[in-house]
Each structure stands twice: as C-alpha cells, then as structure tokens.
C-alpha cells in the first residue's frame, strides 16, 4: 500500500515513518500523497488515539522538497503546493488527535514546515531545523509562514528564514520552536512515554483542544468563548468526562477510553 513510508497501526498508535533514506526522506509528490493518506486513515480509525511521524535512520527527518522530482513532474510550483503540500498540512492540523513528530535528524525546508505542522516536536539534541528556501531563491511554504511567527514571533522568523539559519534543537527549545529536546540516547524512551500518555488520555478532549487552539490563531475573545462553550457542552456528554469526574470524586486514576 505504501512505497515511500512505513505505516503501522496497532494498540491505538498510528506510526508513520518516512522511508526514502537515499534522498534523506525528501518530499516527492508520491511521498506527500502517502503521508496525507496515512494521516487520513488514522483520522478515520476510531481505535487510533495518537499519531507518530518520524523517519528511518538518524541523519534526517526530512530534507525538504525533492527538487528533482518536482522539476520533472510537469506541474507548476503552485500546482504542486495546491495538490500535494496543502492537503498534507491540512490533514495534520485537522486530525482530531495528537500528532507527535519524533525528530530523529535534520528538518530542512519543507521538512521543517512538516515538523512544525505537528502538535508536538520531540527532537534529539544533535538535530537541527532550517528554512533554507532562500538559498535557492524561494520563500518558505507548506504552512511555515503561518506556524513560524506564531511560535517564535516576527523578528526571529524573519531572521531564521532570510538567513537560512540552522537552529539546533538545544536552541529551538529555548525559543519555543519545538516542544522538547532530549539526548539522542533518550529520544525513543521520551517519545514512547508521551505516546503512552496519549494512548490513555481523553482523546475527544484533546481533539477539542487542538481545534480550539487552531481557531484561536485567527479569532477574537468572544469567538473563542463561544468555541469553548460549545466544545465543553459536547465533552460533558462523553463517557470519558463522566469517567474523569467520577474518578476525581472517588480519588482514583481515571480509565479513559477515548469515547
């Protein structure tokens, strides 16, 4: 089913592993389409509680667009963005489940955009991110111009993008660009602990939080108060909320089922 990535779905976890090591997992149209399909599959599977996005090896998470593939596709840059990149980024942001990026290696260009589209980036300390578009006379795309200023502000975003700086994980965590920076040896253990947390968390509540945070980026306070009211009303009727309230009253750990 997948030629450019490894997709595993078991025990409530959908694991998507980019697998084009010969080109450092560069984003070809085929790979992008497969990432989108895998995310949509996870979104439509009620048993999935959390999605992990990573890549094979230790050198690269994603080296950006596969320029060779792009220039021989017969499509314009705008067509490739519209037909491939935009559906992929939208799928990651719209799935009502947490998406963890396990940043095992460099994330450059659109690969950086892909990482930033995830809900949480856990990176090995020897990895780095870079929006290197300016080096080939282009501007950041795949959602980077939306995510970056909201994460680190306009001044830092302009500096990073126009100078194609490498932001190593140890610095990226300090400026709020990623969620966590860990020693290479601890990466898998930290990621698995986070996955385990989300596997047993109230999935519908987390999905509602994700939707609200997405909306807050372009909404005013009255709109967000309305969003909170409507979402909270829905959540109060879920089995997980009933279980959470009962567990709180009974002073025990809740057993959330994602329902």
JSON list of C-alpha atoms in Angstrom, two decimals, residues 5-199:
[
{"chain": "A", "resi": 5, "resn": "UNK", "atom": "CA", "xyz": [6.90, 5.22, 4.08]},
{"chain": "A", "resi": 6, "resn": "UNK", "atom": "CA", "xyz": [6.21, 2.57, 6.69]},
{"chain": "A", "resi": 7, "resn": "UNK", "atom": "CA", "xyz": [2.73, 2.66, 8.22]},
{"chain": "A", "resi": 8, "resn": "UNK", "atom": "CA", "xyz": [1.95, 0.71, 11.38]},
{"chain": "A", "resi": 9, "resn": "UNK", "atom": "CA", "xyz": [-1.34, 0.88, 13.22]},
{"chain": "A", "resi": 10, "resn": "UNK", "atom": "CA", "xyz": [-1.60, -1.05, 16.43]},
{"chain": "A", "resi": 11, "resn": "UNK", "atom": "CA", "xyz": [-2.51, -0.59, 20.09]},
{"chain": "A", "resi": 12, "resn": "UNK", "atom": "CA", "xyz": [-4.08, 2.80, 19.44]},
{"chain": "A", "resi": 13, "resn": "UNK", "atom": "CA", "xyz": [-0.95, 4.24, 17.81]},
{"chain": "A", "resi": 14, "resn": "UNK", "atom": "CA", "xyz": [-0.55, 5.08, 14.11]},
{"chain": "A", "resi": 15, "resn": "UNK", "atom": "CA", "xyz": [3.18, 5.22, 13.32]},
{"chain": "A", "resi": 16, "resn": "UNK", "atom": "CA", "xyz": [4.17, 6.91, 10.07]},
{"chain": "A", "resi": 17, "resn": "UNK", "atom": "CA", "xyz": [7.86, 6.51, 9.23]},
{"chain": "A", "resi": 18, "resn": "UNK", "atom": "CA", "xyz": [9.29, 8.26, 6.17]},
{"chain": "A", "resi": 19, "resn": "UNK", "atom": "CA", "xyz": [11.44, 5.80, 4.26]},
{"chain": "A", "resi": 20, "resn": "UNK", "atom": "CA", "xyz": [13.42, 7.40, 1.44]},
{"chain": "A", "resi": 21, "resn": "UNK", "atom": "CA", "xyz": [16.86, 7.26, 3.09]},
{"chain": "A", "resi": 22, "resn": "UNK", "atom": "CA", "xyz": [18.75, 7.58, -0.19]},
{"chain": "A", "resi": 23, "resn": "UNK", "atom": "CA", "xyz": [17.49, 11.18, -0.51]},
{"chain": "A", "resi": 24, "resn": "UNK", "atom": "CA", "xyz": [17.22, 11.89, 3.23]},
{"chain": "A", "resi": 25, "resn": "UNK", "atom": "CA", "xyz": [13.43, 11.43, 3.07]},
{"chain": "A", "resi": 26, "resn": "UNK", "atom": "CA", "xyz": [12.94, 14.28, 0.60]},
{"chain": "A", "resi": 27, "resn": "UNK", "atom": "CA", "xyz": [9.31, 15.06, -0.13]},
{"chain": "A", "resi": 28, "resn": "UNK", "atom": "CA", "xyz": [8.35, 13.79, -3.54]},
{"chain": "A", "resi": 29, "resn": "UNK", "atom": "CA", "xyz": [4.73, 14.08, -4.67]},
{"chain": "A", "resi": 30, "resn": "UNK", "atom": "CA", "xyz": [4.35, 10.34, -4.09]},
{"chain": "A", "resi": 31, "resn": "UNK", "atom": "CA", "xyz": [5.66, 10.54, -0.52]},
{"chain": "A", "resi": 32, "resn": "UNK", "atom": "CA", "xyz": [3.49, 13.56, 0.26]},
{"chain": "A", "resi": 33, "resn": "UNK", "atom": "CA", "xyz": [0.40, 11.76, -1.06]},
{"chain": "A", "resi": 34, "resn": "UNK", "atom": "CA", "xyz": [1.22, 8.75, 1.12]},
{"chain": "A", "resi": 35, "resn": "UNK", "atom": "CA", "xyz": [1.69, 10.90, 4.24]},
{"chain": "A", "resi": 36, "resn": "UNK", "atom": "CA", "xyz": [-1.69, 12.51, 3.59]},
{"chain": "A", "resi": 37, "resn": "UNK", "atom": "CA", "xyz": [-3.33, 9.14, 3.05]},
{"chain": "A", "resi": 38, "resn": "UNK", "atom": "CA", "xyz": [-1.80, 7.71, 6.25]},
{"chain": "A", "resi": 39, "resn": "UNK", "atom": "CA", "xyz": [-2.98, 10.70, 8.31]},
{"chain": "A", "resi": 40, "resn": "UNK", "atom": "CA", "xyz": [-6.48, 10.43, 6.87]},
{"chain": "A", "resi": 41, "resn": "UNK", "atom": "CA", "xyz": [-6.52, 6.69, 7.60]},
{"chain": "A", "resi": 42, "resn": "UNK", "atom": "CA", "xyz": [-5.60, 7.41, 11.21]},
{"chain": "A", "resi": 43, "resn": "UNK", "atom": "CA", "xyz": [-8.26, 10.12, 11.40]},
{"chain": "A", "resi": 44, "resn": "UNK", "atom": "CA", "xyz": [-10.96, 7.72, 10.22]},
{"chain": "A", "resi": 45, "resn": "UNK", "atom": "CA", "xyz": [-9.97, 4.93, 12.61]},
{"chain": "A", "resi": 46, "resn": "UNK", "atom": "CA", "xyz": [-11.66, 5.34, 15.98]},
{"chain": "A", "resi": 47, "resn": "UNK", "atom": "CA", "xyz": [-9.14, 2.99, 17.59]},
{"chain": "A", "resi": 48, "resn": "UNK", "atom": "CA", "xyz": [-6.26, 5.41, 16.89]},
{"chain": "A", "resi": 49, "resn": "UNK", "atom": "CA", "xyz": [-5.54, 7.68, 19.87]},
{"chain": "A", "resi": 50, "resn": "UNK", "atom": "CA", "xyz": [-2.22, 9.21, 18.77]},
{"chain": "A", "resi": 51, "resn": "UNK", "atom": "CA", "xyz": [-0.14, 9.58, 15.59]},
{"chain": "A", "resi": 52, "resn": "UNK", "atom": "CA", "xyz": [3.66, 9.44, 15.43]},
{"chain": "A", "resi": 53, "resn": "UNK", "atom": "CA", "xyz": [5.53, 10.95, 12.48]},
{"chain": "A", "resi": 54, "resn": "UNK", "atom": "CA", "xyz": [9.22, 10.14, 12.11]},
{"chain": "A", "resi": 55, "resn": "UNK", "atom": "CA", "xyz": [11.78, 8.76, 9.64]},
{"chain": "A", "resi": 56, "resn": "UNK", "atom": "CA", "xyz": [14.17, 5.85, 9.39]},
{"chain": "A", "resi": 57, "resn": "UNK", "atom": "CA", "xyz": [17.81, 6.27, 10.41]},
{"chain": "A", "resi": 58, "resn": "UNK", "atom": "CA", "xyz": [19.44, 9.04, 12.42]},
{"chain": "A", "resi": 59, "resn": "UNK", "atom": "CA", "xyz": [20.66, 11.50, 9.78]},
{"chain": "A", "resi": 60, "resn": "UNK", "atom": "CA", "xyz": [17.46, 13.14, 8.60]},
{"chain": "A", "resi": 61, "resn": "UNK", "atom": "CA", "xyz": [13.82, 13.58, 9.50]},
{"chain": "A", "resi": 62, "resn": "UNK", "atom": "CA", "xyz": [13.14, 15.26, 6.17]},
{"chain": "A", "resi": 63, "resn": "UNK", "atom": "CA", "xyz": [15.49, 17.16, 3.86]},
{"chain": "A", "resi": 64, "resn": "UNK", "atom": "CA", "xyz": [12.70, 19.15, 2.22]},
{"chain": "A", "resi": 65, "resn": "UNK", "atom": "CA", "xyz": [11.25, 19.08, -1.26]},
{"chain": "A", "resi": 66, "resn": "UNK", "atom": "CA", "xyz": [12.62, 16.60, -3.75]},
{"chain": "A", "resi": 67, "resn": "UNK", "atom": "CA", "xyz": [13.56, 19.22, -6.34]},
{"chain": "A", "resi": 68, "resn": "UNK", "atom": "CA", "xyz": [14.47, 16.64, -8.97]},
{"chain": "A", "resi": 69, "resn": "UNK", "atom": "CA", "xyz": [11.02, 15.06, -8.73]},
{"chain": "A", "resi": 70, "resn": "UNK", "atom": "CA", "xyz": [9.34, 18.47, -8.67]},
{"chain": "A", "resi": 71, "resn": "UNK", "atom": "CA", "xyz": [11.10, 19.80, -11.75]},
{"chain": "A", "resi": 72, "resn": "UNK", "atom": "CA", "xyz": [10.30, 16.71, -13.80]},
{"chain": "A", "resi": 73, "resn": "UNK", "atom": "CA", "xyz": [6.68, 16.31, -12.70]},
{"chain": "A", "resi": 74, "resn": "UNK", "atom": "CA", "xyz": [5.29, 18.59, -15.38]},
{"chain": "A", "resi": 75, "resn": "UNK", "atom": "CA", "xyz": [3.44, 20.58, -12.70]},
{"chain": "A", "resi": 76, "resn": "UNK", "atom": "CA", "xyz": [3.99, 24.19, -11.71]},
{"chain": "A", "resi": 77, "resn": "UNK", "atom": "CA", "xyz": [5.14, 25.09, -8.21]},
{"chain": "A", "resi": 78, "resn": "UNK", "atom": "CA", "xyz": [1.68, 26.39, -7.39]},
{"chain": "A", "resi": 79, "resn": "UNK", "atom": "CA", "xyz": [0.03, 23.20, -8.60]},
{"chain": "A", "resi": 80, "resn": "UNK", "atom": "CA", "xyz": [2.34, 21.02, -6.51]},
{"chain": "A", "resi": 81, "resn": "UNK", "atom": "CA", "xyz": [1.65, 23.11, -3.41]},
{"chain": "A", "resi": 82, "resn": "UNK", "atom": "CA", "xyz": [-2.11, 23.10, -4.02]},
{"chain": "A", "resi": 83, "resn": "UNK", "atom": "CA", "xyz": [-2.45, 19.42, -4.91]},
{"chain": "A", "resi": 84, "resn": "UNK", "atom": "CA", "xyz": [0.10, 17.87, -2.55]},
{"chain": "A", "resi": 85, "resn": "UNK", "atom": "CA", "xyz": [1.55, 20.03, 0.21]},
{"chain": "A", "resi": 86, "resn": "UNK", "atom": "CA", "xyz": [-1.62, 21.84, 1.24]},
{"chain": "A", "resi": 87, "resn": "UNK", "atom": "CA", "xyz": [-3.70, 18.64, 1.69]},
{"chain": "A", "resi": 88, "resn": "UNK", "atom": "CA", "xyz": [-0.87, 17.09, 3.75]},
{"chain": "A", "resi": 89, "resn": "UNK", "atom": "CA", "xyz": [-0.50, 20.06, 6.12]},
{"chain": "A", "resi": 90, "resn": "UNK", "atom": "CA", "xyz": [-4.28, 20.45, 6.40]},
{"chain": "A", "resi": 91, "resn": "UNK", "atom": "CA", "xyz": [-4.68, 16.77, 7.24]},
{"chain": "A", "resi": 92, "resn": "UNK", "atom": "CA", "xyz": [-2.16, 17.04, 10.09]},
{"chain": "A", "resi": 93, "resn": "UNK", "atom": "CA", "xyz": [-3.82, 20.15, 11.52]},
{"chain": "A", "resi": 94, "resn": "UNK", "atom": "CA", "xyz": [-7.37, 18.83, 11.10]},
{"chain": "A", "resi": 95, "resn": "UNK", "atom": "CA", "xyz": [-6.99, 15.34, 12.56]},
{"chain": "A", "resi": 96, "resn": "UNK", "atom": "CA", "xyz": [-8.67, 15.48, 15.99]},
{"chain": "A", "resi": 97, "resn": "UNK", "atom": "CA", "xyz": [-5.85, 13.50, 17.57]},
{"chain": "A", "resi": 98, "resn": "UNK", "atom": "CA", "xyz": [-2.36, 14.48, 18.75]},
{"chain": "A", "resi": 99, "resn": "UNK", "atom": "CA", "xyz": [0.41, 14.21, 16.16]},
{"chain": "A", "resi": 100, "resn": "UNK", "atom": "CA", "xyz": [3.92, 13.78, 17.61]},
{"chain": "A", "resi": 101, "resn": "UNK", "atom": "CA", "xyz": [6.97, 14.48, 15.47]},
{"chain": "A", "resi": 102, "resn": "UNK", "atom": "CA", "xyz": [9.92, 12.34, 16.53]},
{"chain": "A", "resi": 103, "resn": "UNK", "atom": "CA", "xyz": [12.67, 14.47, 15.02]},
{"chain": "A", "resi": 104, "resn": "UNK", "atom": "CA", "xyz": [15.43, 11.92, 14.55]},
{"chain": "A", "resi": 105, "resn": "UNK", "atom": "CA", "xyz": [17.53, 14.09, 12.23]},
{"chain": "A", "resi": 106, "resn": "UNK", "atom": "CA", "xyz": [17.68, 17.35, 10.31]},
{"chain": "A", "resi": 107, "resn": "UNK", "atom": "CA", "xyz": [14.44, 19.03, 9.21]},
{"chain": "A", "resi": 108, "resn": "UNK", "atom": "CA", "xyz": [15.16, 21.39, 6.33]},
{"chain": "A", "resi": 109, "resn": "UNK", "atom": "CA", "xyz": [12.95, 23.47, 4.04]},
{"chain": "A", "resi": 110, "resn": "UNK", "atom": "CA", "xyz": [9.55, 21.87, 3.66]},
{"chain": "A", "resi": 111, "resn": "UNK", "atom": "CA", "xyz": [10.78, 19.20, 6.06]},
{"chain": "A", "resi": 112, "resn": "UNK", "atom": "CA", "xyz": [10.96, 21.92, 8.70]},
{"chain": "A", "resi": 113, "resn": "UNK", "atom": "CA", "xyz": [7.44, 23.00, 7.74]},
{"chain": "A", "resi": 114, "resn": "UNK", "atom": "CA", "xyz": [6.27, 19.40, 8.13]},
{"chain": "A", "resi": 115, "resn": "UNK", "atom": "CA", "xyz": [7.73, 19.16, 11.63]},
{"chain": "A", "resi": 116, "resn": "UNK", "atom": "CA", "xyz": [6.20, 22.49, 12.70]},
{"chain": "A", "resi": 117, "resn": "UNK", "atom": "CA", "xyz": [2.76, 21.35, 11.49]},
{"chain": "A", "resi": 118, "resn": "UNK", "atom": "CA", "xyz": [2.77, 18.61, 14.14]},
{"chain": "A", "resi": 119, "resn": "UNK", "atom": "CA", "xyz": [1.28, 19.21, 17.58]},
{"chain": "A", "resi": 120, "resn": "UNK", "atom": "CA", "xyz": [4.47, 18.29, 19.38]},
{"chain": "A", "resi": 121, "resn": "UNK", "atom": "CA", "xyz": [8.09, 18.05, 18.24]},
{"chain": "A", "resi": 122, "resn": "UNK", "atom": "CA", "xyz": [10.42, 15.91, 20.33]},
{"chain": "A", "resi": 123, "resn": "UNK", "atom": "CA", "xyz": [13.93, 16.26, 18.92]},
{"chain": "A", "resi": 124, "resn": "UNK", "atom": "CA", "xyz": [17.30, 14.67, 19.54]},
{"chain": "A", "resi": 125, "resn": "UNK", "atom": "CA", "xyz": [19.68, 17.38, 20.74]},
{"chain": "A", "resi": 126, "resn": "UNK", "atom": "CA", "xyz": [22.10, 16.91, 17.83]},
{"chain": "A", "resi": 127, "resn": "UNK", "atom": "CA", "xyz": [19.43, 17.63, 15.20]},
{"chain": "A", "resi": 128, "resn": "UNK", "atom": "CA", "xyz": [18.54, 20.97, 13.64]},
{"chain": "A", "resi": 129, "resn": "UNK", "atom": "CA", "xyz": [15.81, 22.79, 11.73]},
{"chain": "A", "resi": 130, "resn": "UNK", "atom": "CA", "xyz": [16.37, 25.21, 8.88]},
{"chain": "A", "resi": 131, "resn": "UNK", "atom": "CA", "xyz": [14.12, 27.06, 6.47]},
{"chain": "A", "resi": 132, "resn": "UNK", "atom": "CA", "xyz": [16.69, 27.02, 3.66]},
{"chain": "A", "resi": 133, "resn": "UNK", "atom": "CA", "xyz": [14.36, 28.20, 0.90]},
{"chain": "A", "resi": 134, "resn": "UNK", "atom": "CA", "xyz": [16.24, 31.48, 0.46]},
{"chain": "A", "resi": 135, "resn": "UNK", "atom": "CA", "xyz": [19.33, 29.57, -0.64]},
{"chain": "A", "resi": 136, "resn": "UNK", "atom": "CA", "xyz": [17.55, 28.60, -3.86]},
{"chain": "A", "resi": 137, "resn": "UNK", "atom": "CA", "xyz": [15.70, 31.89, -4.32]},
{"chain": "A", "resi": 138, "resn": "UNK", "atom": "CA", "xyz": [12.39, 30.78, -2.84]},
{"chain": "A", "resi": 139, "resn": "UNK", "atom": "CA", "xyz": [10.28, 31.60, 0.22]},
{"chain": "A", "resi": 140, "resn": "UNK", "atom": "CA", "xyz": [9.06, 29.25, 2.96]},
{"chain": "A", "resi": 141, "resn": "UNK", "atom": "CA", "xyz": [5.92, 27.29, 2.14]},
{"chain": "A", "resi": 142, "resn": "UNK", "atom": "CA", "xyz": [3.92, 24.27, 3.35]},
{"chain": "A", "resi": 143, "resn": "UNK", "atom": "CA", "xyz": [2.49, 26.37, 6.16]},
{"chain": "A", "resi": 144, "resn": "UNK", "atom": "CA", "xyz": [5.78, 27.68, 7.53]},
{"chain": "A", "resi": 145, "resn": "UNK", "atom": "CA", "xyz": [4.78, 31.34, 7.16]},
{"chain": "A", "resi": 146, "resn": "UNK", "atom": "CA", "xyz": [1.72, 30.58, 9.30]},
{"chain": "A", "resi": 147, "resn": "UNK", "atom": "CA", "xyz": [3.31, 28.47, 12.03]},
{"chain": "A", "resi": 148, "resn": "UNK", "atom": "CA", "xyz": [6.67, 30.16, 12.46]},
{"chain": "A", "resi": 149, "resn": "UNK", "atom": "CA", "xyz": [5.61, 33.69, 13.51]},
{"chain": "A", "resi": 150, "resn": "UNK", "atom": "CA", "xyz": [3.08, 32.25, 15.93]},
{"chain": "A", "resi": 151, "resn": "UNK", "atom": "CA", "xyz": [5.73, 30.09, 17.55]},
{"chain": "A", "resi": 152, "resn": "UNK", "atom": "CA", "xyz": [8.69, 32.46, 17.76]},
{"chain": "A", "resi": 153, "resn": "UNK", "atom": "CA", "xyz": [7.49, 35.92, 16.67]},
{"chain": "A", "resi": 154, "resn": "UNK", "atom": "CA", "xyz": [8.02, 38.03, 13.56]},
{"chain": "A", "resi": 155, "resn": "UNK", "atom": "CA", "xyz": [11.59, 39.20, 14.19]},
{"chain": "A", "resi": 156, "resn": "UNK", "atom": "CA", "xyz": [13.02, 35.75, 14.83]},
{"chain": "A", "resi": 157, "resn": "UNK", "atom": "CA", "xyz": [11.01, 34.27, 11.96]},
{"chain": "A", "resi": 158, "resn": "UNK", "atom": "CA", "xyz": [12.38, 36.84, 9.51]},
{"chain": "A", "resi": 159, "resn": "UNK", "atom": "CA", "xyz": [15.92, 36.28, 10.76]},
{"chain": "A", "resi": 160, "resn": "UNK", "atom": "CA", "xyz": [15.66, 32.50, 10.55]},
{"chain": "A", "resi": 161, "resn": "UNK", "atom": "CA", "xyz": [14.05, 32.47, 7.10]},
{"chain": "A", "resi": 162, "resn": "UNK", "atom": "CA", "xyz": [16.12, 35.16, 5.37]},
{"chain": "A", "resi": 163, "resn": "UNK", "atom": "CA", "xyz": [19.45, 33.86, 6.69]},
{"chain": "A", "resi": 164, "resn": "UNK", "atom": "CA", "xyz": [18.65, 30.14, 6.38]},
{"chain": "A", "resi": 165, "resn": "UNK", "atom": "CA", "xyz": [19.97, 29.64, 9.89]},
{"chain": "A", "resi": 166, "resn": "UNK", "atom": "CA", "xyz": [20.40, 26.22, 11.39]},
{"chain": "A", "resi": 167, "resn": "UNK", "atom": "CA", "xyz": [18.50, 26.13, 14.65]},
{"chain": "A", "resi": 168, "resn": "UNK", "atom": "CA", "xyz": [19.80, 23.22, 16.69]},
{"chain": "A", "resi": 169, "resn": "UNK", "atom": "CA", "xyz": [17.33, 21.52, 18.98]},
{"chain": "A", "resi": 170, "resn": "UNK", "atom": "CA", "xyz": [19.00, 22.85, 22.13]},
{"chain": "A", "resi": 171, "resn": "UNK", "atom": "CA", "xyz": [18.32, 26.41, 20.91]},
{"chain": "A", "resi": 172, "resn": "UNK", "atom": "CA", "xyz": [14.98, 25.61, 19.27]},
{"chain": "A", "resi": 173, "resn": "UNK", "atom": "CA", "xyz": [13.57, 24.56, 22.64]},
{"chain": "A", "resi": 174, "resn": "UNK", "atom": "CA", "xyz": [14.75, 27.82, 24.23]},
{"chain": "A", "resi": 175, "resn": "UNK", "atom": "CA", "xyz": [12.88, 29.99, 21.71]},
{"chain": "A", "resi": 176, "resn": "UNK", "atom": "CA", "xyz": [9.72, 27.87, 21.69]},
{"chain": "A", "resi": 177, "resn": "UNK", "atom": "CA", "xyz": [10.18, 26.39, 18.23]},
{"chain": "A", "resi": 178, "resn": "UNK", "atom": "CA", "xyz": [9.89, 22.77, 19.41]},
{"chain": "A", "resi": 179, "resn": "UNK", "atom": "CA", "xyz": [8.35, 21.05, 22.43]},
{"chain": "A", "resi": 180, "resn": "UNK", "atom": "CA", "xyz": [11.26, 19.03, 23.80]},
{"chain": "A", "resi": 181, "resn": "UNK", "atom": "CA", "xyz": [14.97, 18.49, 23.28]},
{"chain": "A", "resi": 182, "resn": "UNK", "atom": "CA", "xyz": [16.49, 15.29, 24.61]},
{"chain": "A", "resi": 183, "resn": "UNK", "atom": "CA", "xyz": [19.75, 13.38, 24.38]},
{"chain": "A", "resi": 184, "resn": "UNK", "atom": "CA", "xyz": [19.93, 11.11, 21.35]},
{"chain": "A", "resi": 185, "resn": "UNK", "atom": "CA", "xyz": [20.04, 8.04, 23.59]},
{"chain": "A", "resi": 186, "resn": "UNK", "atom": "CA", "xyz": [16.85, 9.10, 25.36]},
{"chain": "A", "resi": 187, "resn": "UNK", "atom": "CA", "xyz": [14.80, 10.01, 22.29]},
{"chain": "A", "resi": 188, "resn": "UNK", "atom": "CA", "xyz": [12.88, 6.78, 21.91]},
{"chain": "A", "resi": 189, "resn": "UNK", "atom": "CA", "xyz": [12.13, 6.46, 25.62]},
{"chain": "A", "resi": 190, "resn": "UNK", "atom": "CA", "xyz": [10.80, 10.01, 25.86]},
{"chain": "A", "resi": 191, "resn": "UNK", "atom": "CA", "xyz": [8.70, 9.61, 22.72]},
{"chain": "A", "resi": 192, "resn": "UNK", "atom": "CA", "xyz": [7.25, 6.33, 23.94]},
{"chain": "A", "resi": 193, "resn": "UNK", "atom": "CA", "xyz": [6.32, 7.86, 27.30]},
{"chain": "A", "resi": 194, "resn": "UNK", "atom": "CA", "xyz": [4.46, 10.64, 25.51]},
{"chain": "A", "resi": 195, "resn": "UNK", "atom": "CA", "xyz": [2.72, 8.14, 23.25]},
{"chain": "A", "resi": 196, "resn": "UNK", "atom": "CA", "xyz": [1.70, 6.10, 26.29]},
{"chain": "A", "resi": 197, "resn": "UNK", "atom": "CA", "xyz": [0.23, 9.22, 27.89]},
{"chain": "A", "resi": 198, "resn": "UNK", "atom": "CA", "xyz": [-1.90, 10.00, 24.84]},
{"chain": "A", "resi": 199, "resn": "UNK", "atom": "CA", "xyz": [-2.96, 6.35, 24.45]}
]
